[in-house]
PDB file of C-alpha atoms and ligand atoms in Angstrom:
ATOM      1  CA  UNK A   1       5.442  17.947 -10.571  1.00 65.00           C
ATOM      2  CA  UNK A   2       7.065  17.552  -7.167  1.00 65.00           C
ATOM      3  CA  UNK A   3       3.614  17.200  -5.651  1.00 91.00           C
ATOM      4  CA  UNK A   4       3.125  13.910  -7.481  1.00 95.00           C
ATOM      5  CA  UNK A   5       5.798  12.413  -5.266  1.00 95.00           C
ATOM      6  CA  UNK A   6       4.408  13.861  -2.064  1.00 96.00           C
ATOM      7  CA  UNK A   7       2.475  11.386   0.085  1.00 97.00           C
ATOM      8  CA  UNK A   8      -0.451  12.402   2.258  1.00 97.00           C
ATOM      9  CA  UNK A   9       1.430  10.980   5.252  1.00 97.00           C
ATOM     10  CA  UNK A  10       4.629   9.183   6.203  1.00 97.00           C
ATOM     11  CA  UNK A  11       4.084   6.347   8.678  1.00 97.00           C
ATOM     12  CA  UNK A  12       6.640   3.916  10.083  1.00 97.00           C
ATOM     13  CA  UNK A  13       4.545   0.782   9.687  1.00 97.00           C
ATOM     14  CA  UNK A  14       1.142  -0.095   8.275  1.00 98.00           C
ATOM     15  CA  UNK A  15       0.370  -1.741  11.610  1.00 97.00           C
ATOM     16  CA  UNK A  16       0.538   1.690  13.256  1.00 96.00           C
ATOM     17  CA  UNK A  17      -2.472   2.833  11.233  1.00 98.00           C
ATOM     18  CA  UNK A  18      -5.685   2.068  13.097  1.00 97.00           C
ATOM     19  CA  UNK A  19      -9.261   2.102  11.775  1.00 98.00           C
ATOM     20  CA  UNK A  20      -9.982   5.023  14.125  1.00 97.00           C
ATOM     21  CA  UNK A  21      -7.176   7.093  12.591  1.00 97.00           C
ATOM     22  CA  UNK A  22      -8.463   6.286   9.110  1.00 98.00           C
ATOM     23  CA  UNK A  23     -12.018   7.313   9.907  1.00 98.00           C
ATOM     24  CA  UNK A  24     -10.804  10.518  11.513  1.00 98.00           C
ATOM     25  CA  UNK A  25      -9.172  11.307   8.169  1.00 98.00           C
ATOM     26  CA  UNK A  26     -12.345  10.447   6.266  1.00 98.00           C
ATOM     27  CA  UNK A  27     -10.854   7.232   4.886  1.00 98.00           C
ATOM     28  CA  UNK A  28     -13.234   4.264   4.516  1.00 98.00           C
ATOM     29  CA  UNK A  29     -11.340   2.182   1.984  1.00 98.00           C
ATOM     30  CA  UNK A  30      -7.744   1.042   1.610  1.00 98.00           C
ATOM     31  CA  UNK A  31      -5.763  -0.054  -1.395  1.00 98.00           C
ATOM     32  CA  UNK A  32      -2.933  -2.154  -0.012  1.00 98.00           C
ATOM     33  CA  UNK A  33       0.405  -3.178  -1.425  1.00 98.00           C
ATOM     34  CA  UNK A  34       1.865  -6.565  -0.386  1.00 98.00           C
ATOM     35  CA  UNK A  35       5.627  -6.590  -0.854  1.00 97.00           C
ATOM     36  CA  UNK A  36       7.472  -4.777   1.880  1.00 97.00           C
ATOM     37  CA  UNK A  37       4.222  -3.188   3.046  1.00 98.00           C
ATOM     38  CA  UNK A  38       2.356  -6.115   4.645  1.00 98.00           C
ATOM     39  CA  UNK A  39       5.199  -8.653   4.575  1.00 98.00           C
ATOM     40  CA  UNK A  40       8.819  -8.805   3.402  1.00 96.00           C
ATOM     41  CA  UNK A  41       9.199  -9.531  -0.312  1.00 94.00           C
ATOM     42  CA  UNK A  42      10.351 -13.127   0.269  1.00 93.00           C
ATOM     43  CA  UNK A  43       7.461 -14.027   2.614  1.00 96.00           C
ATOM     44  CA  UNK A  44       4.769 -16.007   0.801  1.00 96.00           C
ATOM     45  CA  UNK A  45       2.003 -16.126   3.361  1.00 95.00           C
ATOM     46  CA  UNK A  46       0.347 -13.553   5.557  1.00 95.00           C
ATOM     47  CA  UNK A  47       1.269 -14.231   9.173  1.00 93.00           C
ATOM     48  CA  UNK A  48      -0.755 -13.785  12.327  1.00 96.00           C
ATOM     49  CA  UNK A  49      -0.095 -10.049  12.427  1.00 96.00           C
ATOM     50  CA  UNK A  50      -1.484  -9.466   8.916  1.00 98.00           C
ATOM     51  CA  UNK A  51      -4.519 -11.676   9.582  1.00 97.00           C
ATOM     52  CA  UNK A  52      -5.338  -9.720  12.697  1.00 97.00           C
ATOM     53  CA  UNK A  53      -4.821  -6.404  10.922  1.00 98.00           C
ATOM     54  CA  UNK A  54      -7.085  -7.283   7.993  1.00 98.00           C
ATOM     55  CA  UNK A  55      -9.724  -8.660  10.363  1.00 97.00           C
ATOM     56  CA  UNK A  56      -9.585  -5.493  12.429  1.00 98.00           C
ATOM     57  CA  UNK A  57     -10.179  -3.427   9.286  1.00 98.00           C
ATOM     58  CA  UNK A  58     -13.099  -5.637   8.228  1.00 97.00           C
ATOM     59  CA  UNK A  59     -14.658  -5.495  11.686  1.00 98.00           C
ATOM     60  CA  UNK A  60     -14.385  -1.705  11.557  1.00 98.00           C
ATOM     61  CA  UNK A  61     -16.017  -1.624   8.118  1.00 97.00           C
ATOM     62  CA  UNK A  62     -12.955  -0.294   6.345  1.00 98.00           C
ATOM     63  CA  UNK A  63     -13.027  -1.801   2.853  1.00 98.00           C
ATOM     64  CA  UNK A  64      -9.768  -3.251   1.545  1.00 98.00           C
ATOM     65  CA  UNK A  65      -8.427  -4.341  -1.825  1.00 98.00           C
ATOM     66  CA  UNK A  66      -4.907  -5.592  -2.468  1.00 98.00           C
ATOM     67  CA  UNK A  67      -3.370  -4.020  -5.574  1.00 98.00           C
ATOM     68  CA  UNK A  68       0.010  -5.519  -6.379  1.00 98.00           C
ATOM     69  CA  UNK A  69       2.438  -5.487  -9.267  1.00 96.00           C
ATOM     70  CA  UNK A  70       3.263  -9.065  -8.322  1.00 96.00           C
ATOM     71  CA  UNK A  71       2.466 -12.077 -10.433  1.00 97.00           C
ATOM     72  CA  UNK A  72      -0.812 -13.969 -10.261  1.00 98.00           C
ATOM     73  CA  UNK A  73       0.590 -16.876  -8.254  1.00 97.00           C
ATOM     74  CA  UNK A  74       2.273 -14.710  -5.613  1.00 97.00           C
ATOM     75  CA  UNK A  75      -0.738 -12.467  -5.115  1.00 98.00           C
ATOM     76  CA  UNK A  76      -3.327 -15.264  -5.110  1.00 98.00           C
ATOM     77  CA  UNK A  77      -1.375 -17.429  -2.710  1.00 97.00           C
ATOM     78  CA  UNK A  78      -1.142 -14.492  -0.324  1.00 98.00           C
ATOM     79  CA  UNK A  79      -4.688 -13.130  -0.633  1.00 98.00           C
ATOM     80  CA  UNK A  80      -6.965 -16.176  -0.908  1.00 97.00           C
ATOM     81  CA  UNK A  81      -6.530 -17.353   2.697  1.00 96.00           C
ATOM     82  CA  UNK A  82      -7.118 -13.765   3.832  1.00 96.00           C
ATOM     83  CA  UNK A  83     -10.434 -13.674   1.961  1.00 96.00           C
ATOM     84  CA  UNK A  84      -9.639 -10.276   0.550  1.00 97.00           C
ATOM     85  CA  UNK A  85     -10.235  -8.854  -2.938  1.00 97.00           C
ATOM     86  CA  UNK A  86      -7.086  -8.554  -5.025  1.00 98.00           C
ATOM     87  CA  UNK A  87      -5.690  -7.302  -8.299  1.00 98.00           C
ATOM     88  CA  UNK A  88      -2.384  -8.720  -9.523  1.00 98.00           C
ATOM     89  CA  UNK A  89      -0.002  -7.449 -12.217  1.00 97.00           C
ATOM     90  CA  UNK A  90      -1.467  -4.005 -11.616  1.00 97.00           C
ATOM     91  CA  UNK A  91       1.344  -2.120 -13.368  1.00 96.00           C
ATOM     92  CA  UNK A  92       1.426   0.598 -10.727  1.00 96.00           C
ATOM     93  CA  UNK A  93       1.792   3.549 -11.124  1.00 96.00           C
ATOM     94  CA  UNK A  94       0.071   3.528 -14.528  1.00 93.00           C
ATOM     95  CA  UNK A  95      -2.279   0.572 -14.719  1.00 86.00           C
ATOM     96  CA  UNK A  96      -6.002   0.462 -14.106  1.00 93.00           C
ATOM     97  CA  UNK A  97      -5.568  -1.377 -10.802  1.00 96.00           C
ATOM     98  CA  UNK A  98      -6.543   1.584  -8.658  1.00 97.00           C
ATOM     99  CA  UNK A  99      -9.634   2.353 -10.766  1.00 97.00           C
ATOM    100  CA  UNK A 100     -10.762  -1.253 -10.467  1.00 97.00           C
ATOM    101  CA  UNK A 101     -10.177  -1.230  -6.723  1.00 98.00           C
ATOM    102  CA  UNK A 102     -12.285   1.919  -6.330  1.00 97.00           C
ATOM    103  CA  UNK A 103     -15.102   0.267  -8.277  1.00 97.00           C
ATOM    104  CA  UNK A 104     -14.903  -2.893  -6.146  1.00 98.00           C
ATOM    105  CA  UNK A 105     -15.091  -0.833  -2.964  1.00 98.00           C
ATOM    106  CA  UNK A 106     -17.873   1.353  -4.325  1.00 98.00           C
ATOM    107  CA  UNK A 107     -16.421   4.444  -2.677  1.00 98.00           C
ATOM    108  CA  UNK A 108     -15.364   7.806  -4.017  1.00 97.00           C
ATOM    109  CA  UNK A 109     -11.667   8.550  -4.499  1.00 97.00           C
ATOM    110  CA  UNK A 110     -11.495  10.960  -1.603  1.00 97.00           C
ATOM    111  CA  UNK A 111     -12.728   8.239   0.760  1.00 98.00           C
ATOM    112  CA  UNK A 112      -9.868   5.922  -0.169  1.00 98.00           C
ATOM    113  CA  UNK A 113      -6.134   5.832   0.614  1.00 98.00           C
ATOM    114  CA  UNK A 114      -3.393   3.754  -0.922  1.00 98.00           C
ATOM    115  CA  UNK A 115      -0.768   2.352   1.440  1.00 98.00           C
ATOM    116  CA  UNK A 116       2.582   1.253   0.073  1.00 98.00           C
ATOM    117  CA  UNK A 117       6.340   1.402   0.469  1.00 98.00           C
ATOM    118  CA  UNK A 118       7.400   2.751  -2.922  1.00 97.00           C
ATOM    119  CA  UNK A 119       7.434   6.341  -4.090  1.00 97.00           C
ATOM    120  CA  UNK A 120       7.397   5.611  -7.819  1.00 96.00           C
ATOM    121  CA  UNK A 121       4.627   3.011  -7.727  1.00 97.00           C
ATOM    122  CA  UNK A 122       2.331   3.492  -4.731  1.00 98.00           C
ATOM    123  CA  UNK A 123       2.700   7.241  -4.092  1.00 98.00           C
ATOM    124  CA  UNK A 124       2.930   8.358  -7.705  1.00 97.00           C
ATOM    125  CA  UNK A 125       0.111   5.980  -8.696  1.00 97.00           C
ATOM    126  CA  UNK A 126      -2.159   7.284  -5.947  1.00 97.00           C
ATOM    127  CA  UNK A 127      -1.506  10.927  -6.731  1.00 97.00           C
ATOM    128  CA  UNK A 128      -2.078  10.381 -10.456  1.00 96.00           C
ATOM    129  CA  UNK A 129      -5.510   8.946  -9.646  1.00 96.00           C
ATOM    130  CA  UNK A 130      -6.467  11.453  -6.974  1.00 96.00           C
ATOM    131  CA  UNK A 131      -6.232   8.887  -4.187  1.00 97.00           C
ATOM    132  CA  UNK A 132      -4.351   9.853  -1.032  1.00 97.00           C
ATOM    133  CA  UNK A 133      -1.105   7.901  -0.760  1.00 98.00           C
ATOM    134  CA  UNK A 134       0.369   6.901   2.594  1.00 98.00           C
ATOM    135  CA  UNK A 135       4.036   6.000   2.397  1.00 98.00           C
ATOM    136  CA  UNK A 136       5.406   3.536   4.904  1.00 97.00           C
ATOM    137  CA  UNK A 137       8.953   2.371   5.573  1.00 96.00           C
ATOM    138  CA  UNK A 138       9.823  -0.838   3.713  1.00 96.00           C
ATOM    139  CA  UNK A 139       9.747  -3.834   6.078  1.00 96.00           C
ATOM    140  CA  UNK A 140      12.964  -5.456   4.870  1.00 93.00           C
ATOM    141  CA  UNK A 141      15.907  -3.660   3.199  1.00 87.00           C
ATOM    142  CA  UNK A 142      16.911  -6.901   1.475  1.00 89.00           C
ATOM    143  CA  UNK A 143      15.110  -6.270  -1.827  1.00 91.00           C
ATOM    144  CA  UNK A 144      15.392  -7.433  -5.440  1.00 89.00           C
ATOM    145  CA  UNK A 145      17.993  -5.548  -7.443  1.00 92.00           C
ATOM    146  CA  UNK A 146      15.497  -3.570  -9.569  1.00 90.00           C
ATOM    147  CA  UNK A 147      13.830  -2.269  -6.422  1.00 92.00           C
ATOM    148  CA  UNK A 148      17.175  -1.306  -4.903  1.00 93.00           C
ATOM    149  CA  UNK A 149      17.907   0.772  -7.984  1.00 93.00           C
ATOM    150  CA  UNK A 150      14.591   2.593  -7.593  1.00 94.00           C
ATOM    151  CA  UNK A 151      15.470   3.294  -3.953  1.00 95.00           C
ATOM    152  CA  UNK A 152      18.496   5.300  -5.110  1.00 94.00           C
ATOM    153  CA  UNK A 153      16.185   7.614  -7.057  1.00 94.00           C
ATOM    154  CA  UNK A 154      13.726   7.850  -4.171  1.00 95.00           C
ATOM    155  CA  UNK A 155      16.379   9.182  -1.832  1.00 94.00           C
ATOM    156  CA  UNK A 156      16.423  12.875  -2.834  1.00 93.00           C
ATOM    157  CA  UNK A 157      12.626  13.051  -2.391  1.00 92.00           C
ATOM    158  CA  UNK A 158      12.773  11.501   1.044  1.00 93.00           C
ATOM    159  CA  UNK A 159      15.529  13.678   2.479  1.00 91.00           C
ATOM    160  CA  UNK A 160      14.654  15.126   5.859  1.00 89.00           C
ATOM    161  CA  UNK A 161      11.262  13.433   5.805  1.00 92.00           C
ATOM    162  CA  UNK A 162      10.002  12.274   9.129  1.00 93.00           C
ATOM    163  CA  UNK A 163       8.042   9.061   9.490  1.00 94.00           C
ATOM    164  CA  UNK A 164       5.516   9.000  12.305  1.00 95.00           C
ATOM    165  CA  UNK A 165       3.826   6.281  14.331  1.00 93.00           C
ATOM    166  CA  UNK A 166       0.389   7.548  13.470  1.00 92.00           C
ATOM    167  CA  UNK A 167      -1.646   9.018  10.682  1.00 92.00           C
TER     168      UNK A 167
HETATM  169 MG1  LIG B 201       5.903  -2.788  -2.222  1.00 66.97          MG
END
């Protein structure tokens, strides 16, 4: 049971994770969260940093799909300019978003990792589907109230956990 909440790795920021590190870990596809993983929740567009990161992944032949619980408008507005595949209203941790993403990438589960900031959506969802979850620190602590409530329940699981700058 406890294992379902155990990520494969704790990393400070998604931008610390390089294509080389991924390949070393046998990871050739990424399922990415948006809110508080790539940008703060209130940021509508991907900035320069995200563009460069996604391009770097593409150039290194790491496949990427955005899987977000966000609404259609939020997710589309963010992803379309990035020219990246996306799934909105994914209902992580339970929905079929991760299965769809795996099919889009045409990889096996053990070649894919999910990167996100939430234990009860990204990490639990990944573990339930046999996809390695990488937990990163949320970008901005100013979050919607329902997320802040979830953070209270995350705390006991994250006690004494050390976040690193690499995978
Ligand atoms: Mg998030």
